[in-house]
Every structure is written in structure tokens, then in C-alpha cells.
Amino acid sequence: MAVKKHFFSSESVTEGHPDKLCDQISDGVLDACLKNDIYSRVACETYVTMGLLIVGGEITTRGFIHVHDISRKIIEEIGYNHPKYGFDFHTCAILNAIHAQSPDISQGVDAGGAGDQGIMFGYACRETKELMPLALMLAQKLSMQLTKVRKENILKYLGPDGKTQVTVEYENDQPVRVDSVVLASQHTEEILDKSGKHITEKARQEIIRAVAGPILKGWVDKNTKYFVNQTGKFVVGGPQSDTGMTGRKIIVDTYGGTVAHGGGAFSGKDPTKVDRSAAYMCRYIAKNIVAAGLAEKCLIQLAYVIGKAEPLSVMVKTEGTSVISEEALEKLVRKNFQLTPKGIIESLNLRRPIYRKTASYGHFGRQLPEFHWEKTDKAEQLKKQASSL
């Protein structure tokens, strides 16, 4: 039988990317609200451009938050701490445009209903130990490595802004190698060649060795292609070169384009917003089904309407890889997982200041103690129940 080949690509960005800077500030504000009042209602949006940061949205909380201090601290921690990067926490202007949540929304949420209508997806697969798509996990790890080599001064010339992309080659739906790698990182002028238009070949090889080397072992070969700062140079970066906004990296945040996305962003939203909390529950369900050995791949969809607690629909798709029917899996989902907003919040312990950690390098696929949706504590239970069907 002929081998069926295809290629799939996913991207990631570093924590210094303008959009990710905004996600982190929005989630930093959310965390500050939850520290003071676990029942805070938060819908915080951030916008950044050259020299200016605007924080806006709707917040109802019993505590006081200092938006300027939160924002400057996060900007400093990310690494925008010197004018050479084009954006500096010391001198950037910050505008606070936050107001209270609409009472029309509150009356539905207070009664235990969803904070908005919408559809949410969650996914898991056997491609990696994290039960995530391979291309995305490699891209995320490359972005983390870019930040690591910068912050640890391994490559002193790198700046906070950066992007990565990985293309994986598949044979008969199984990943076999990395075909191409894209590494784009802001840098200082010290690594430019005599023309001033390109980084030196020495710097290019240093970046490949320090960033790609430790992450891609076993996946690259002599034919793997590397694209490093492909325009030639990347001196002007961060908010100096591009505006940033909360919620513009929803594919990076989730599954790298492997599966559908409901469209709702996560950062800056408290857990009564099902855009966020139900997406976390979808991942929790999908991961436990795959961990239980009930499917090789699992896509979960939940749908909600504002003010109503129970989901309008529950969908389970396994692309023909499940050991029992998808209808049977749906029944197991409804039996074993709490799907109301209140139930999701309680079962995943979401009323905690844990959200800034989610705001860069993906909301899924990282085994952090705060990320309860990454646990596989329902797997044995599901496996046992499925065996008795």
C-alpha cells in the first residue's frame, strides 16, 4: 500500500510578542482581582502600541487594583527594561479605561447561567507525551527556549519579541520528522554584518544551536530547513514595530490549528465566562478520554447560551479511533464531568489567581500544578465504566 504523506505547521510566539504582552497584562489584572475577591467579574482587554498601553474593559470587584503598577511590573518581567528594545516599562504611558460590568449580564450569571453564548472545543491526541499535537508542542517549546537563552544571557543580543514555526511531515497520519523550522527573534545591532541589513552567519548558527538544538533532537535530519530572521534583521520589534491586543493569538493558545476553534479568546476573562472555563473543561474531558485508552484522538465541543447553566449540546468526535461508540463516549462525558459553569469552576478549581501563567506558551499541554484541566484523574474511572458497557 502506498505511503500517504502530508505536512502540517503550527506557530508560537514568545512572551515579549506585543499580543502576548497584552494577554499577560489582562490576566495579571484578573489575578489581582481574584486575590482580593474570588467572585470578581472581569473582562479585561489590553492594547499596546509605540510608547502607549491602554487597559480597558468591564470589572466588578470588591477589592482595589492598581492597574499601572501591575502593568509596569509585567512589562519589566517580560524584558522591556531598556530603550534599546523600543519599549520601556520606565517610560511608557499607561491609560486605565476600566468600568463596571453590565447589570444585564450580571443578572443571568448571578443565577448560575453562562456568561455568554458560544461554542468551545477541546482536543487531545497521542502524538506527544503531553497528549497534544506535535507541531504545536515543538513550536511552543522553541518559543520558551528563545526566552530562556535570552533571560539567561546565553545569547545576550536577543530581545523580548519573537516567533517560531514548525512544519512536521507525516506518513500515514504518523509524524516522522520535522521538515522546516522558523525562528524569528528581536536582536540588537551587534550581530549585523557589514551591510547592516542581515545578521551574520555566525549569529544564525548560534541561534539554531542554542534554540533548536535542545528542543528538536530526534526530529530533525540533514534535509530539515531552517529559516532564521528571514527578512535579514529584526532590530525593531515589540510594540515599537507592531501593535498588540488581548486575544489575537487564539490558535497559539490552543491546538495550533489542528482542530476547530470556537472563536472566543481566553485572557482577561474570569471563569464565569465559558469562553475560557468551558474550553478548559473540553480539554480536561478530551485528555482523560485519550489517557484512558478509549481513543487515539478526541475532539470535544460544548455549546452554551447566556443565562442558561446546562450546555445546549455535547459532541464527541474521535476520527474512527475510539474503542467504543461516540454516542457511548458522550454518555460517559455527561455522567462523569460537571458541565454547568458552576460545576466547571468547582471541579477545575478556577477561582484562583492562576491565569497569568496561562497567558504565554499555551493554555494546554503544560503540567503545571495550577492547571487542573491537564490532570488525568478521571482516566481510570472512564476506562472502568467503558469496559462494562
C-alpha positions in Angstrom: 0.0 0.0 0.0 1.3 3.4 -0.9 2.5 5.7 1.9 0.3 8.7 2.3 2.3 11.9 3.2 1.2 15.3 4.4 2.7 18.3 6.1 1.3 20.3 9.0 2.6 23.5 10.5 2.0 25.3 13.8 3.4 28.5 15.2 4.1 30.1 18.6 5.3 33.4 19.9 7.4 34.5 22.9 6.1 36.3 26.0 7.5 39.5 24.5 5.4 39.4 21.4 3.0 42.5 21.6 -0.1 40.4 21.6 1.2 38.1 24.4 2.3 41.2 26.4 -1.3 42.3 26.3 -2.6 38.8 27.2 -0.3 38.7 30.3 -1.4 42.2 31.5 -5.1 41.3 31.1 -4.5 38.1 33.0 -2.4 39.9 35.6 -5.3 42.3 36.2 -7.6 39.3 36.5 -5.3 37.6 39.0 -5.1 40.8 41.1 -8.9 40.9 41.2 -9.2 37.3 42.3 -6.6 37.7 45.0 -8.8 40.3 46.6 -12.2 38.9 45.7 -12.7 35.4 44.3 -16.1 36.3 42.9 -14.7 39.2 40.8 -16.3 39.6 37.4 -13.6 40.5 34.9 -13.5 41.2 31.2 -10.2 43.0 30.7 -8.7 44.0 27.4 -5.3 45.5 26.7 -3.9 47.4 23.7 -0.3 48.4 23.2 1.5 50.5 20.6 4.6 52.6 20.4 5.1 54.1 23.9 1.5 53.6 25.0 -0.5 50.9 26.8 -4.3 51.0 27.2 -6.1 48.7 29.7 -9.9 48.7 29.4 -12.9 46.5 29.9 -15.6 45.7 32.5 -14.6 44.8 36.0 -16.8 44.4 39.1 -14.7 43.6 42.3 -14.8 44.4 46.0 -11.0 45.0 46.1 -8.8 47.7 44.8 -6.3 47.0 42.0 -3.5 49.3 40.8 -3.5 48.8 37.0 -0.4 51.0 36.5 1.7 49.1 39.0 0.5 45.7 37.7 1.2 46.6 34.1 4.7 48.1 34.6 5.8 45.1 36.7 4.7 42.6 34.0 6.4 44.7 31.2 9.6 44.7 33.3 9.5 41.0 33.9 8.9 40.2 30.2 12.1 42.1 29.5 11.2 45.5 28.1 13.5 47.3 30.5 15.7 49.4 28.2 15.1 51.9 25.5 17.1 49.8 23.1 14.1 47.5 22.7 11.8 50.3 21.6 9.5 50.0 24.6 10.4 50.5 28.3 8.5 49.9 31.4 10.0 53.1 33.0 8.7 55.5 30.4 5.7 54.0 28.6 2.4 55.8 29.1 -0.4 53.7 30.6 -4.1 54.6 30.3 -6.8 53.0 32.6 -10.2 52.7 30.8 -11.9 50.2 33.0 -15.6 50.4 34.0 -18.2 48.2 35.7 -19.8 45.1 34.2 -23.3 45.5 32.7 -26.1 44.6 35.1 -28.0 42.9 32.2 -25.2 40.3 32.0 -24.9 40.0 35.8 -28.5 39.0 36.4 -28.0 35.9 34.2 -24.6 35.0 35.6 -25.6 35.5 39.3 -28.3 32.8 38.8 -25.7 30.3 37.7 -26.0 30.7 34.0 -23.3 31.0 31.4 -21.8 34.5 31.0 -22.3 34.4 27.2 -23.4 32.3 24.3 -20.7 30.4 22.4 -19.1 27.1 21.3 -15.9 25.8 22.9 -13.6 23.0 21.7 -11.1 20.7 23.5 -8.7 18.2 22.0 -6.2 15.5 22.9 -4.2 13.0 20.8 -1.3 10.5 21.2 1.3 12.4 19.2 3.2 13.6 22.3 3.5 12.7 26.0 1.5 15.8 26.7 -1.3 14.4 24.5 -1.0 17.4 22.3 -0.3 17.9 18.5 3.4 17.6 17.9 3.9 20.7 15.7 2.4 23.0 18.3 4.3 21.5 21.2 7.6 21.9 19.4 6.8 25.5 18.4 5.8 26.3 22.0 9.0 24.8 23.4 11.1 26.7 20.8 9.5 29.9 22.0 10.2 29.0 25.6 13.8 28.2 24.6 14.2 31.6 22.8 13.1 33.3 26.1 15.4 31.1 28.2 18.5 31.8 26.2 17.7 35.5 26.3 17.0 35.7 30.0 19.9 33.5 31.0 22.3 35.6 28.8 23.3 32.6 26.7 22.6 34.8 23.7 23.0 38.3 25.0 21.9 40.0 21.8 18.3 38.7 21.7 15.3 40.9 22.5 11.9 40.0 24.1 9.9 39.8 20.8 10.0 36.5 18.9 8.1 33.9 16.9 8.6 30.3 15.9 7.0 27.9 13.5 7.4 24.2 12.9 6.4 22.0 9.9 6.0 18.3 10.6 6.0 15.6 7.9 3.5 12.8 8.4 3.3 9.3 6.9 0.0 7.6 7.2 -1.1 10.2 9.8 2.0 9.5 12.0 4.7 12.2 12.5 8.0 11.1 11.2 10.3 14.2 11.0 10.5 18.0 11.2 10.7 19.4 7.7 11.3 23.1 8.5 11.9 25.4 11.4 11.2 29.1 11.6 13.0 31.2 14.3 12.4 34.9 14.4 13.8 36.9 17.3 14.3 40.6 18.0 18.0 41.4 18.5 20.4 44.3 18.9 22.6 45.7 16.1 25.8 44.0 17.4 25.1 40.8 15.3 24.6 42.6 11.9 27.1 42.1 9.1 28.9 44.9 7.4 25.9 45.8 5.2 23.8 46.4 8.3 20.9 44.5 6.6 21.5 41.0 7.7 22.6 39.1 10.8 25.9 37.3 10.5 26.1 33.6 9.6 27.8 33.1 13.0 24.8 34.5 14.8 22.4 32.5 12.7 24.2 29.2 13.6 24.4 30.2 17.3 20.6 30.7 17.3 20.0 27.4 15.6 22.3 25.6 18.1 21.1 27.3 21.3 17.4 27.3 20.5 16.5 24.5 18.1 19.3 22.1 19.1 18.0 21.1 22.6 14.3 21.0 21.5 14.3 19.2 18.2 16.6 16.3 18.9 15.4 13.1 17.2 13.0 15.0 14.8 15.5 16.9 12.5 17.7 15.4 9.8 20.1 16.7 7.2 17.2 17.8 5.0 15.5 19.9 7.7 15.3 23.6 6.6 16.0 26.5 9.0 14.7 30.0 8.5 16.3 32.4 11.0 15.2 36.1 10.8 14.4 35.6 7.2 14.0 39.3 6.3 17.6 39.7 7.3 17.3 41.5 10.6 14.8 42.1 13.4 16.2 45.1 15.3 12.9 47.0 15.5 10.5 44.8 17.4 7.9 44.7 20.1 5.3 47.5 20.4 7.7 49.8 18.5 7.0 47.7 15.3 3.6 46.2 15.9 0.5 47.0 17.9 -0.7 44.3 20.3 -4.1 43.3 21.6 -5.5 40.8 24.0 -7.0 37.7 22.4 -5.3 37.8 19.0 -3.3 34.5 19.4 -6.2 32.1 20.0 -4.7 29.3 17.8 -1.3 29.6 19.5 -3.2 29.4 22.8 -5.0 26.2 22.0 -4.1 23.4 19.5 -2.1 25.1 16.7 -4.8 24.8 14.1 -5.1 21.1 14.3 -8.8 21.3 15.2 -11.6 23.8 15.1 -11.7 26.8 17.4 -14.9 28.3 18.8 -13.5 31.8 18.3 -13.5 33.1 21.9 -10.3 34.3 23.4 -9.3 33.4 27.0 -7.1 36.0 28.6 -8.6 38.7 30.8 -11.8 36.7 31.4 -12.9 35.4 34.8 -14.1 31.8 35.0 -17.8 32.6 34.7 -17.0 33.3 31.1 -17.5 30.0 29.3 -15.2 31.1 26.5 -12.5 30.3 28.9 -13.8 27.8 31.6 -15.7 25.6 29.2 -12.7 25.4 26.9 -10.6 24.2 29.8 -13.3 21.6 30.6 -13.3 20.4 27.0 -9.5 19.8 27.2 -9.9 18.1 30.5 -12.5 15.7 29.0 -10.6 15.0 25.8 -7.4 14.4 27.7 -8.9 11.9 30.1 -10.6 10.0 27.3 -7.3 9.6 25.4 -5.4 8.9 28.6 -7.9 6.2 29.4 -7.1 4.5 26.1 -10.7 5.0 24.8 -9.5 6.9 21.7 -6.3 7.9 19.9 -7.7 11.3 19.2 -10.6 13.1 20.8 -12.4 16.4 20.0 -15.0 17.7 22.4 -17.4 20.5 21.7 -19.7 22.2 24.2 -22.3 24.9 23.3 -23.9 27.4 25.7 -26.4 30.3 25.8 -26.2 33.3 28.1 -28.1 32.8 31.3 -28.6 29.0 31.0 -26.5 26.6 33.0 -26.6 23.3 31.1 -24.9 23.1 27.7 -27.1 23.2 24.7 -25.1 20.4 23.1 -22.2 18.0 23.8 -20.2 16.5 20.9 -17.5 13.8 21.0 -15.5 13.1 17.8 -12.7 10.6 17.6 -12.0 10.2 13.8 -12.7 6.5 14.0 -10.1 5.8 16.7 -12.3 5.1 19.7 -12.8 1.6 21.2 -16.5 2.3 21.9 -19.0 4.3 20.0 -19.0 8.1 20.1 -22.6 8.0 21.5 -21.4 5.9 24.4 -18.5 8.3 25.0 -21.0 11.2 25.1 -22.9 9.4 27.8 -19.8 8.8 29.8 -18.9 12.5 29.5 -22.3 13.6 30.8 -22.1 11.1 33.6 -18.6 11.9 34.8 -18.0 15.6 34.2 -19.7 18.7 35.6 -20.7 20.8 32.6 -22.5 23.8 34.1 -20.4 27.0 34.7 -20.7 26.5 38.5 -19.7 22.8 38.1 -16.8 23.6 35.8 -15.5 26.3 38.2 -15.7 24.0 41.2 -14.3 20.8 39.6 -11.3 22.6 38.0 -10.8 25.0 41.0 -10.9 28.1 38.8 -11.5 30.8 41.3 -7.8 31.3 41.9 -5.2 33.8 40.7 -3.5 31.3 38.3 -4.1 33.0 35.0 -1.0 34.9 34.0 0.8 31.6 33.8 -1.6 30.6 31.1 -1.1 33.7 29.0 2.1 32.7 27.2 3.3 29.3 25.7 -0.2 27.8 25.6 -3.1 27.1 27.9 -2.8 23.4 27.3 -0.1 20.8 27.3 1.9 22.1 30.3 1.9 20.1 33.5 1.8 23.0 36.0 0.2 22.4 39.4 -2.3 25.2 38.8 -3.6 23.7 35.6 -6.2 21.2 36.9 -7.6 20.7 33.4 -4.3 18.9 32.5 -4.9 16.2 35.1 -5.9 12.7 34.0 -7.5 11.8 37.3 -10.7 10.6 35.6 -9.0 8.2 33.2 -9.3 5.1 35.3 -12.9 5.8 36.1 -13.7 6.2 32.5 -11.8 3.1 31.5 -13.6 1.0 34.1 -17.1 2.3 33.1 -16.4 1.8 29.4 -15.3 -1.8 30.0 -18.7 -2.6 31.5 -20.7 -1.2 28.5 
